[in-house]
Amino acid sequence: MSVSIDVAWKSLNKQNEELCGDKVEIIKTQDSDIMILADGMGSGEAARRESALTCRLLEQFLEAGIEPEAAMKTLNSAMALRGAETGSFTTIDLLTCRPESGELSFYKYGAAPSYVKKGGTVRRISGGSLPAGLRGNTAVPDVTRAALEPGSFAVMISDGVADPGRDEWLQDLLAGWEGEDPQTLAGLILSESIRRENLQDDCGVQVLYRSREGSVKKV
């Protein structure tokens, strides 16, 4: 079965900020597509700089053939040394997808929950690890496996989109969504987030869709 991949993403700056501290990268390897969502501490230029550095280093590790979990552990150690001087830290959300099978792996350092939706059922995927670079954080990232079945979605967000402690509205939105266009779903999530959260923080969202024919689309 042939598989086509469409890639896009959406983000919004915090109100009154010119730059977004949420950074998205999408990397293709021989076996997988890898999506990264990094959220730098705070907002504006400092947050943008931290998240951009995080994505750049992760991309280098992954393209060198380092497995995602080992790459994130290495990055965390490097950022902890830097964080000891700057006091900065970054949440990291990394998702790998094998397009042919729909096999998903979520890796998280302090990141907001992610969601896998099939029909009216939504699985919420979260973790308890600390952000990368935070002093004293020597733990491995949270790792969760899932399957992206035909006709289902995987959604990654930053915590500016929905507070992890009150994200029922997002789960309800996903459960009730009956469309198949990931771009439309991503826009709907951000529109509802603006209405509820008033852009109190930077927002980043990615949507991964596997069509009923088996192909995978990402937004």
PDB file of C-alpha atoms in Angstrom:
ATOM      1  CA  MET A   1       0.000   0.000   0.000  1.00  0.00           C
ATOM      2  CA  SER A   2       1.439   3.387  -0.975  1.00  0.00           C
ATOM      3  CA  VAL A   3       1.713   6.009   1.754  1.00  0.00           C
ATOM      4  CA  SER A   4       1.715   9.790   1.173  1.00  0.00           C
ATOM      5  CA  ILE A   5       2.824  12.281   3.837  1.00  0.00           C
ATOM      6  CA  ASP A   6       1.594  15.882   4.032  1.00  0.00           C
ATOM      7  CA  VAL A   7       3.325  18.100   6.587  1.00  0.00           C
ATOM      8  CA  ALA A   8       2.271  21.441   8.143  1.00  0.00           C
ATOM      9  CA  TRP A   9       1.866  22.952  11.611  1.00  0.00           C
ATOM     10  CA  LYS A  10       0.228  25.864  13.409  1.00  0.00           C
ATOM     11  CA  SER A  11       1.420  28.166  16.190  1.00  0.00           C
ATOM     12  CA  LEU A  12       0.400  31.482  17.715  1.00  0.00           C
ATOM     13  CA  ASN A  13       2.345  34.027  19.748  1.00  0.00           C
ATOM     14  CA  LYS A  14       1.336  34.996  23.236  1.00  0.00           C
ATOM     15  CA  GLN A  15      -0.716  38.196  23.217  1.00  0.00           C
ATOM     16  CA  ASN A  16       1.488  41.293  22.746  1.00  0.00           C
ATOM     17  CA  GLU A  17       4.564  39.204  21.867  1.00  0.00           C
ATOM     18  CA  GLU A  18       6.251  39.430  18.457  1.00  0.00           C
ATOM     19  CA  LEU A  19       7.962  36.027  18.648  1.00  0.00           C
ATOM     20  CA  CYS A  20       6.698  32.552  19.519  1.00  0.00           C
ATOM     21  CA  GLY A  21       8.497  30.425  22.091  1.00  0.00           C
ATOM     22  CA  ASP A  22       6.926  27.196  20.791  1.00  0.00           C
ATOM     23  CA  LYS A  23       9.078  25.576  18.106  1.00  0.00           C
ATOM     24  CA  VAL A  24       8.094  22.746  15.788  1.00  0.00           C
ATOM     25  CA  GLU A  25      10.378  20.518  13.730  1.00  0.00           C
ATOM     26  CA  ILE A  26       9.474  17.584  11.486  1.00  0.00           C
ATOM     27  CA  ILE A  27      12.218  15.119  10.571  1.00  0.00           C
ATOM     28  CA  LYS A  28      12.083  12.198   8.176  1.00  0.00           C
ATOM     29  CA  THR A  29      14.285   9.165   8.708  1.00  0.00           C
ATOM     30  CA  GLN A  30      14.448   5.953   6.731  1.00  0.00           C
ATOM     31  CA  ASP A  31      11.858   4.228   8.925  1.00  0.00           C
ATOM     32  CA  SER A  32       9.922   6.974  10.701  1.00  0.00           C
ATOM     33  CA  ASP A  33       8.561  10.483  10.637  1.00  0.00           C
ATOM     34  CA  ILE A  34       9.508  12.420  13.766  1.00  0.00           C
ATOM     35  CA  MET A  35       7.596  15.425  15.085  1.00  0.00           C
ATOM     36  CA  ILE A  36       9.092  17.671  17.764  1.00  0.00           C
ATOM     37  CA  LEU A  37       7.313  20.366  19.771  1.00  0.00           C
ATOM     38  CA  ALA A  38       9.557  22.329  22.153  1.00  0.00           C
ATOM     39  CA  ASP A  39       8.224  25.001  24.529  1.00  0.00           C
ATOM     40  CA  GLY A  40      10.879  27.347  25.911  1.00  0.00           C
ATOM     41  CA  MET A  41      10.478  28.816  29.385  1.00  0.00           C
ATOM     42  CA  GLY A  42       8.531  32.073  29.339  1.00  0.00           C
ATOM     43  CA  SER A  43       7.777  33.864  26.083  1.00  0.00           C
ATOM     44  CA  GLY A  44       9.316  36.190  23.532  1.00  0.00           C
ATOM     45  CA  GLU A  45      12.921  36.109  22.305  1.00  0.00           C
ATOM     46  CA  ALA A  46      14.372  34.151  25.245  1.00  0.00           C
ATOM     47  CA  ALA A  47      11.799  31.376  24.889  1.00  0.00           C
ATOM     48  CA  ARG A  48      12.209  31.305  21.119  1.00  0.00           C
ATOM     49  CA  ARG A  49      15.976  30.979  21.479  1.00  0.00           C
ATOM     50  CA  GLU A  50      15.714  28.079  23.944  1.00  0.00           C
ATOM     51  CA  SER A  51      13.165  26.112  21.935  1.00  0.00           C
ATOM     52  CA  ALA A  52      15.066  26.668  18.678  1.00  0.00           C
ATOM     53  CA  LEU A  53      18.292  25.406  20.275  1.00  0.00           C
ATOM     54  CA  THR A  54      16.469  22.370  21.641  1.00  0.00           C
ATOM     55  CA  CYS A  55      15.072  21.428  18.241  1.00  0.00           C
ATOM     56  CA  ARG A  56      18.379  22.033  16.473  1.00  0.00           C
ATOM     57  CA  LEU A  57      20.321  19.768  18.846  1.00  0.00           C
ATOM     58  CA  LEU A  58      17.686  17.037  18.749  1.00  0.00           C
ATOM     59  CA  GLU A  59      17.660  17.148  14.972  1.00  0.00           C
ATOM     60  CA  GLN A  60      21.443  16.722  14.892  1.00  0.00           C
ATOM     61  CA  PHE A  61      21.321  13.750  17.263  1.00  0.00           C
ATOM     62  CA  LEU A  62      18.511  12.030  15.364  1.00  0.00           C
ATOM     63  CA  GLU A  63      20.073  12.572  11.961  1.00  0.00           C
ATOM     64  CA  ALA A  64      23.277  11.057  13.352  1.00  0.00           C
ATOM     65  CA  GLY A  65      21.329   7.856  13.972  1.00  0.00           C
ATOM     66  CA  ILE A  66      20.789   8.165  17.727  1.00  0.00           C
ATOM     67  CA  GLU A  67      17.521   6.618  18.896  1.00  0.00           C
ATOM     68  CA  PRO A  68      14.913   9.134  20.155  1.00  0.00           C
ATOM     69  CA  GLU A  69      15.015   8.159  23.861  1.00  0.00           C
ATOM     70  CA  ALA A  70      18.829   8.256  23.949  1.00  0.00           C
ATOM     71  CA  ALA A  71      18.834  11.531  22.013  1.00  0.00           C
ATOM     72  CA  MET A  72      16.492  13.143  24.538  1.00  0.00           C
ATOM     73  CA  LYS A  73      18.530  11.885  27.506  1.00  0.00           C
ATOM     74  CA  THR A  74      21.703  13.279  25.950  1.00  0.00           C
ATOM     75  CA  LEU A  75      19.996  16.584  25.258  1.00  0.00           C
ATOM     76  CA  ASN A  76      18.687  16.787  28.816  1.00  0.00           C
ATOM     77  CA  SER A  77      22.194  16.319  30.218  1.00  0.00           C
ATOM     78  CA  ALA A  78      23.607  19.004  27.939  1.00  0.00           C
ATOM     79  CA  MET A  79      20.811  21.434  28.738  1.00  0.00           C
ATOM     80  CA  ALA A  80      21.166  20.813  32.478  1.00  0.00           C
ATOM     81  CA  LEU A  81      24.730  22.127  32.310  1.00  0.00           C
ATOM     82  CA  ARG A  82      23.552  25.182  30.431  1.00  0.00           C
ATOM     83  CA  GLY A  83      20.551  25.614  32.700  1.00  0.00           C
ATOM     84  CA  ALA A  84      22.794  25.703  35.766  1.00  0.00           C
ATOM     85  CA  GLU A  85      24.168  28.979  34.388  1.00  0.00           C
ATOM     86  CA  THR A  86      21.091  30.482  32.761  1.00  0.00           C
ATOM     87  CA  GLY A  87      18.244  29.015  34.845  1.00  0.00           C
ATOM     88  CA  SER A  88      16.397  28.153  31.649  1.00  0.00           C
ATOM     89  CA  PHE A  89      14.536  24.953  30.752  1.00  0.00           C
ATOM     90  CA  THR A  90      12.369  23.616  27.936  1.00  0.00           C
ATOM     91  CA  THR A  91       9.543  21.109  27.707  1.00  0.00           C
ATOM     92  CA  ILE A  92       9.987  18.606  24.887  1.00  0.00           C
ATOM     93  CA  ASP A  93       7.361  16.558  23.097  1.00  0.00           C
ATOM     94  CA  LEU A  94       8.648  14.095  20.510  1.00  0.00           C
ATOM     95  CA  LEU A  95       6.482  11.745  18.462  1.00  0.00           C
ATOM     96  CA  THR A  96       7.704   9.053  16.099  1.00  0.00           C
ATOM     97  CA  CYS A  97       5.392   7.433  13.557  1.00  0.00           C
ATOM     98  CA  ARG A  98       6.064   4.511  11.259  1.00  0.00           C
ATOM     99  CA  PRO A  99       3.872   5.457   8.275  1.00  0.00           C
ATOM    100  CA  GLU A 100       3.347   1.951   6.927  1.00  0.00           C
ATOM    101  CA  SER A 101       2.110   0.483  10.227  1.00  0.00           C
ATOM    102  CA  GLY A 102       0.845   3.559  12.108  1.00  0.00           C
ATOM    103  CA  GLU A 103       2.999   2.623  15.125  1.00  0.00           C
ATOM    104  CA  LEU A 104       3.412   5.672  17.413  1.00  0.00           C
ATOM    105  CA  SER A 105       5.883   6.406  20.197  1.00  0.00           C
ATOM    106  CA  PHE A 106       5.503   9.490  22.405  1.00  0.00           C
ATOM    107  CA  TYR A 107       8.541  10.815  24.328  1.00  0.00           C
ATOM    108  CA  LYS A 108       7.971  13.605  26.852  1.00  0.00           C
ATOM    109  CA  TYR A 109      10.048  15.832  29.125  1.00  0.00           C
ATOM    110  CA  GLY A 110       7.553  17.962  31.068  1.00  0.00           C
ATOM    111  CA  ALA A 111       5.319  18.307  28.008  1.00  0.00           C
ATOM    112  CA  ALA A 112       1.574  18.848  27.824  1.00  0.00           C
ATOM    113  CA  PRO A 113      -0.692  15.832  27.223  1.00  0.00           C
ATOM    114  CA  SER A 114      -1.130  14.425  23.734  1.00  0.00           C
ATOM    115  CA  TYR A 115      -4.198  12.710  22.361  1.00  0.00           C
ATOM    116  CA  VAL A 116      -5.007   9.810  20.058  1.00  0.00           C
ATOM    117  CA  LYS A 117      -8.518   9.936  18.606  1.00  0.00           C
ATOM    118  CA  LYS A 118     -10.419   7.241  16.764  1.00  0.00           C
ATOM    119  CA  GLY A 119     -14.075   7.975  16.134  1.00  0.00           C
ATOM    120  CA  GLY A 120     -15.614   9.238  19.359  1.00  0.00           C
ATOM    121  CA  THR A 121     -12.905   7.697  21.565  1.00  0.00           C
ATOM    122  CA  VAL A 122      -9.983   9.818  22.796  1.00  0.00           C
ATOM    123  CA  ARG A 123      -6.916   8.473  24.584  1.00  0.00           C
ATOM    124  CA  ARG A 124      -5.071  11.057  26.675  1.00  0.00           C
ATOM    125  CA  ILE A 125      -1.283  10.525  26.898  1.00  0.00           C
ATOM    126  CA  SER A 126       0.605  12.345  29.645  1.00  0.00           C
ATOM    127  CA  GLY A 127       3.699  11.931  31.807  1.00  0.00           C
ATOM    128  CA  GLY A 128       5.281  12.990  35.060  1.00  0.00           C
ATOM    129  CA  SER A 129       8.829  13.856  34.019  1.00  0.00           C
ATOM    130  CA  LEU A 130      10.334  17.314  34.532  1.00  0.00           C
ATOM    131  CA  PRO A 131      11.270  19.677  31.670  1.00  0.00           C
ATOM    132  CA  ALA A 132      14.665  19.242  30.029  1.00  0.00           C
ATOM    133  CA  GLY A 133      17.462  21.345  31.476  1.00  0.00           C
ATOM    134  CA  LEU A 134      15.809  21.755  34.862  1.00  0.00           C
ATOM    135  CA  ARG A 135      18.366  21.462  37.616  1.00  0.00           C
ATOM    136  CA  GLY A 136      18.341  18.032  39.214  1.00  0.00           C
ATOM    137  CA  ASN A 137      16.408  16.357  36.406  1.00  0.00           C
ATOM    138  CA  THR A 138      18.368  13.209  35.560  1.00  0.00           C
ATOM    139  CA  ALA A 139      15.337  11.082  34.701  1.00  0.00           C
ATOM    140  CA  VAL A 140      14.615   9.419  31.404  1.00  0.00           C
ATOM    141  CA  PRO A 141      11.745  10.832  29.345  1.00  0.00           C
ATOM    142  CA  ASP A 142       8.248   9.411  29.657  1.00  0.00           C
ATOM    143  CA  VAL A 143       7.659   6.945  26.812  1.00  0.00           C
ATOM    144  CA  THR A 144       4.217   5.768  25.636  1.00  0.00           C
ATOM    145  CA  ARG A 145       3.419   3.497  22.700  1.00  0.00           C
ATOM    146  CA  ALA A 146       0.196   3.706  20.726  1.00  0.00           C
ATOM    147  CA  ALA A 147      -1.291   2.776  17.366  1.00  0.00           C
ATOM    148  CA  LEU A 148      -2.581   5.202  14.764  1.00  0.00           C
ATOM    149  CA  GLU A 149      -5.255   3.165  13.063  1.00  0.00           C
ATOM    150  CA  PRO A 150      -6.780   4.138   9.707  1.00  0.00           C
ATOM    151  CA  GLY A 151      -9.196   7.049  10.156  1.00  0.00           C
ATOM    152  CA  SER A 152      -7.622   8.172  13.446  1.00  0.00           C
ATOM    153  CA  PHE A 153      -5.689  11.244  14.625  1.00  0.00           C
ATOM    154  CA  ALA A 154      -2.768  11.996  16.947  1.00  0.00           C
ATOM    155  CA  VAL A 155      -2.645  15.511  18.397  1.00  0.00           C
ATOM    156  CA  MET A 156       0.295  17.253  20.081  1.00  0.00           C
ATOM    157  CA  ILE A 157      -0.119  20.621  21.832  1.00  0.00           C
ATOM    158  CA  SER A 158       1.854  22.992  24.026  1.00  0.00           C
ATOM    159  CA  ASP A 159       0.388  23.934  27.412  1.00  0.00           C
ATOM    160  CA  GLY A 160      -0.614  27.343  26.041  1.00  0.00           C
ATOM    161  CA  VAL A 161      -3.327  25.628  24.012  1.00  0.00           C
ATOM    162  CA  ALA A 162      -5.000  23.907  26.959  1.00  0.00           C
ATOM    163  CA  ASP A 163      -4.123  23.833  30.645  1.00  0.00           C
ATOM    164  CA  PRO A 164      -3.314  20.170  31.470  1.00  0.00           C
ATOM    165  CA  GLY A 165      -5.507  20.473  34.558  1.00  0.00           C
ATOM    166  CA  ARG A 166      -8.590  21.529  32.624  1.00  0.00           C
ATOM    167  CA  ASP A 167      -8.391  20.074  29.148  1.00  0.00           C
ATOM    168  CA  GLU A 168     -11.803  18.372  29.155  1.00  0.00           C
ATOM    169  CA  TRP A 169     -13.008  20.842  26.512  1.00  0.00           C
ATOM    170  CA  LEU A 170     -10.271  19.667  24.146  1.00  0.00           C
ATOM    171  CA  GLN A 171     -11.056  16.004  24.725  1.00  0.00           C
ATOM    172  CA  ASP A 172     -14.732  16.741  24.064  1.00  0.00           C
ATOM    173  CA  LEU A 173     -13.871  18.672  20.908  1.00  0.00           C
ATOM    174  CA  LEU A 174     -11.772  15.774  19.616  1.00  0.00           C
ATOM    175  CA  ALA A 175     -14.387  13.175  20.519  1.00  0.00           C
ATOM    176  CA  GLY A 176     -17.050  15.101  18.613  1.00  0.00           C
ATOM    177  CA  TRP A 177     -14.951  15.854  15.541  1.00  0.00           C
ATOM    178  CA  GLU A 178     -16.263  13.978  12.509  1.00  0.00           C
ATOM    179  CA  GLY A 179     -14.104  15.463   9.745  1.00  0.00           C
ATOM    180  CA  GLU A 180     -11.024  14.066   8.051  1.00  0.00           C
ATOM    181  CA  ASP A 181      -8.976  17.199   7.301  1.00  0.00           C
ATOM    182  CA  PRO A 182      -6.158  17.648   9.859  1.00  0.00           C
ATOM    183  CA  GLN A 183      -5.642  21.289   8.832  1.00  0.00           C
ATOM    184  CA  THR A 184      -9.239  22.100   9.711  1.00  0.00           C
ATOM    185  CA  LEU A 185      -8.950  20.279  13.037  1.00  0.00           C
ATOM    186  CA  ALA A 186      -5.761  22.135  13.976  1.00  0.00           C
ATOM    187  CA  GLY A 187      -7.420  25.453  13.173  1.00  0.00           C
ATOM    188  CA  LEU A 188     -10.483  24.527  15.186  1.00  0.00           C
ATOM    189  CA  ILE A 189      -8.350  23.628  18.220  1.00  0.00           C
ATOM    190  CA  LEU A 190      -6.530  26.969  18.089  1.00  0.00           C
ATOM    191  CA  SER A 191      -9.722  28.954  17.556  1.00  0.00           C
ATOM    192  CA  GLU A 192     -11.346  27.368  20.595  1.00  0.00           C
ATOM    193  CA  SER A 193      -8.134  27.829  22.611  1.00  0.00           C
ATOM    194  CA  ILE A 194      -8.096  31.565  21.814  1.00  0.00           C
ATOM    195  CA  ARG A 195     -11.700  31.862  22.958  1.00  0.00           C
ATOM    196  CA  ARG A 196     -10.999  30.078  26.226  1.00  0.00           C
ATOM    197  CA  GLU A 197      -7.387  30.996  27.054  1.00  0.00           C
ATOM    198  CA  ASN A 198      -7.096  34.468  25.415  1.00  0.00           C
ATOM    199  CA  LEU A 199      -3.543  33.771  24.210  1.00  0.00           C
ATOM    200  CA  GLN A 200      -2.089  33.946  27.712  1.00  0.00           C
ATOM    201  CA  ASP A 201       0.851  31.868  26.455  1.00  0.00           C
ATOM    202  CA  ASP A 202       2.424  30.807  23.174  1.00  0.00           C
ATOM    203  CA  CYS A 203       0.452  28.067  21.403  1.00  0.00           C
ATOM    204  CA  GLY A 204       1.655  25.211  19.231  1.00  0.00           C
ATOM    205  CA  VAL A 205      -0.365  22.339  17.785  1.00  0.00           C
ATOM    206  CA  GLN A 206       0.368  19.442  15.438  1.00  0.00           C
ATOM    207  CA  VAL A 207      -2.136  16.945  14.074  1.00  0.00           C
ATOM    208  CA  LEU A 208      -1.235  13.594  12.553  1.00  0.00           C
ATOM    209  CA  TYR A 209      -3.932  11.862  10.490  1.00  0.00           C
ATOM    210  CA  ARG A 210      -3.914   8.410   8.990  1.00  0.00           C
ATOM    211  CA  SER A 211      -6.507   8.194   6.244  1.00  0.00           C
ATOM    212  CA  ARG A 212      -8.898   5.294   5.931  1.00  0.00           C
ATOM    213  CA  GLU A 213      -6.808   4.142   2.972  1.00  0.00           C
ATOM    214  CA  GLY A 214      -3.785   3.965   5.271  1.00  0.00           C
ATOM    215  CA  SER A 215      -1.845   7.089   4.284  1.00  0.00           C
ATOM    216  CA  VAL A 216      -0.644   9.558   6.916  1.00  0.00           C
ATOM    217  CA  LYS A 217      -1.142  13.335   6.940  1.00  0.00           C
ATOM    218  CA  LYS A 218       0.384  15.733   9.475  1.00  0.00           C
ATOM    219  CA  VAL A 219      -0.491  19.279  10.441  1.00  0.00           C
TER     220      VAL A 219
END
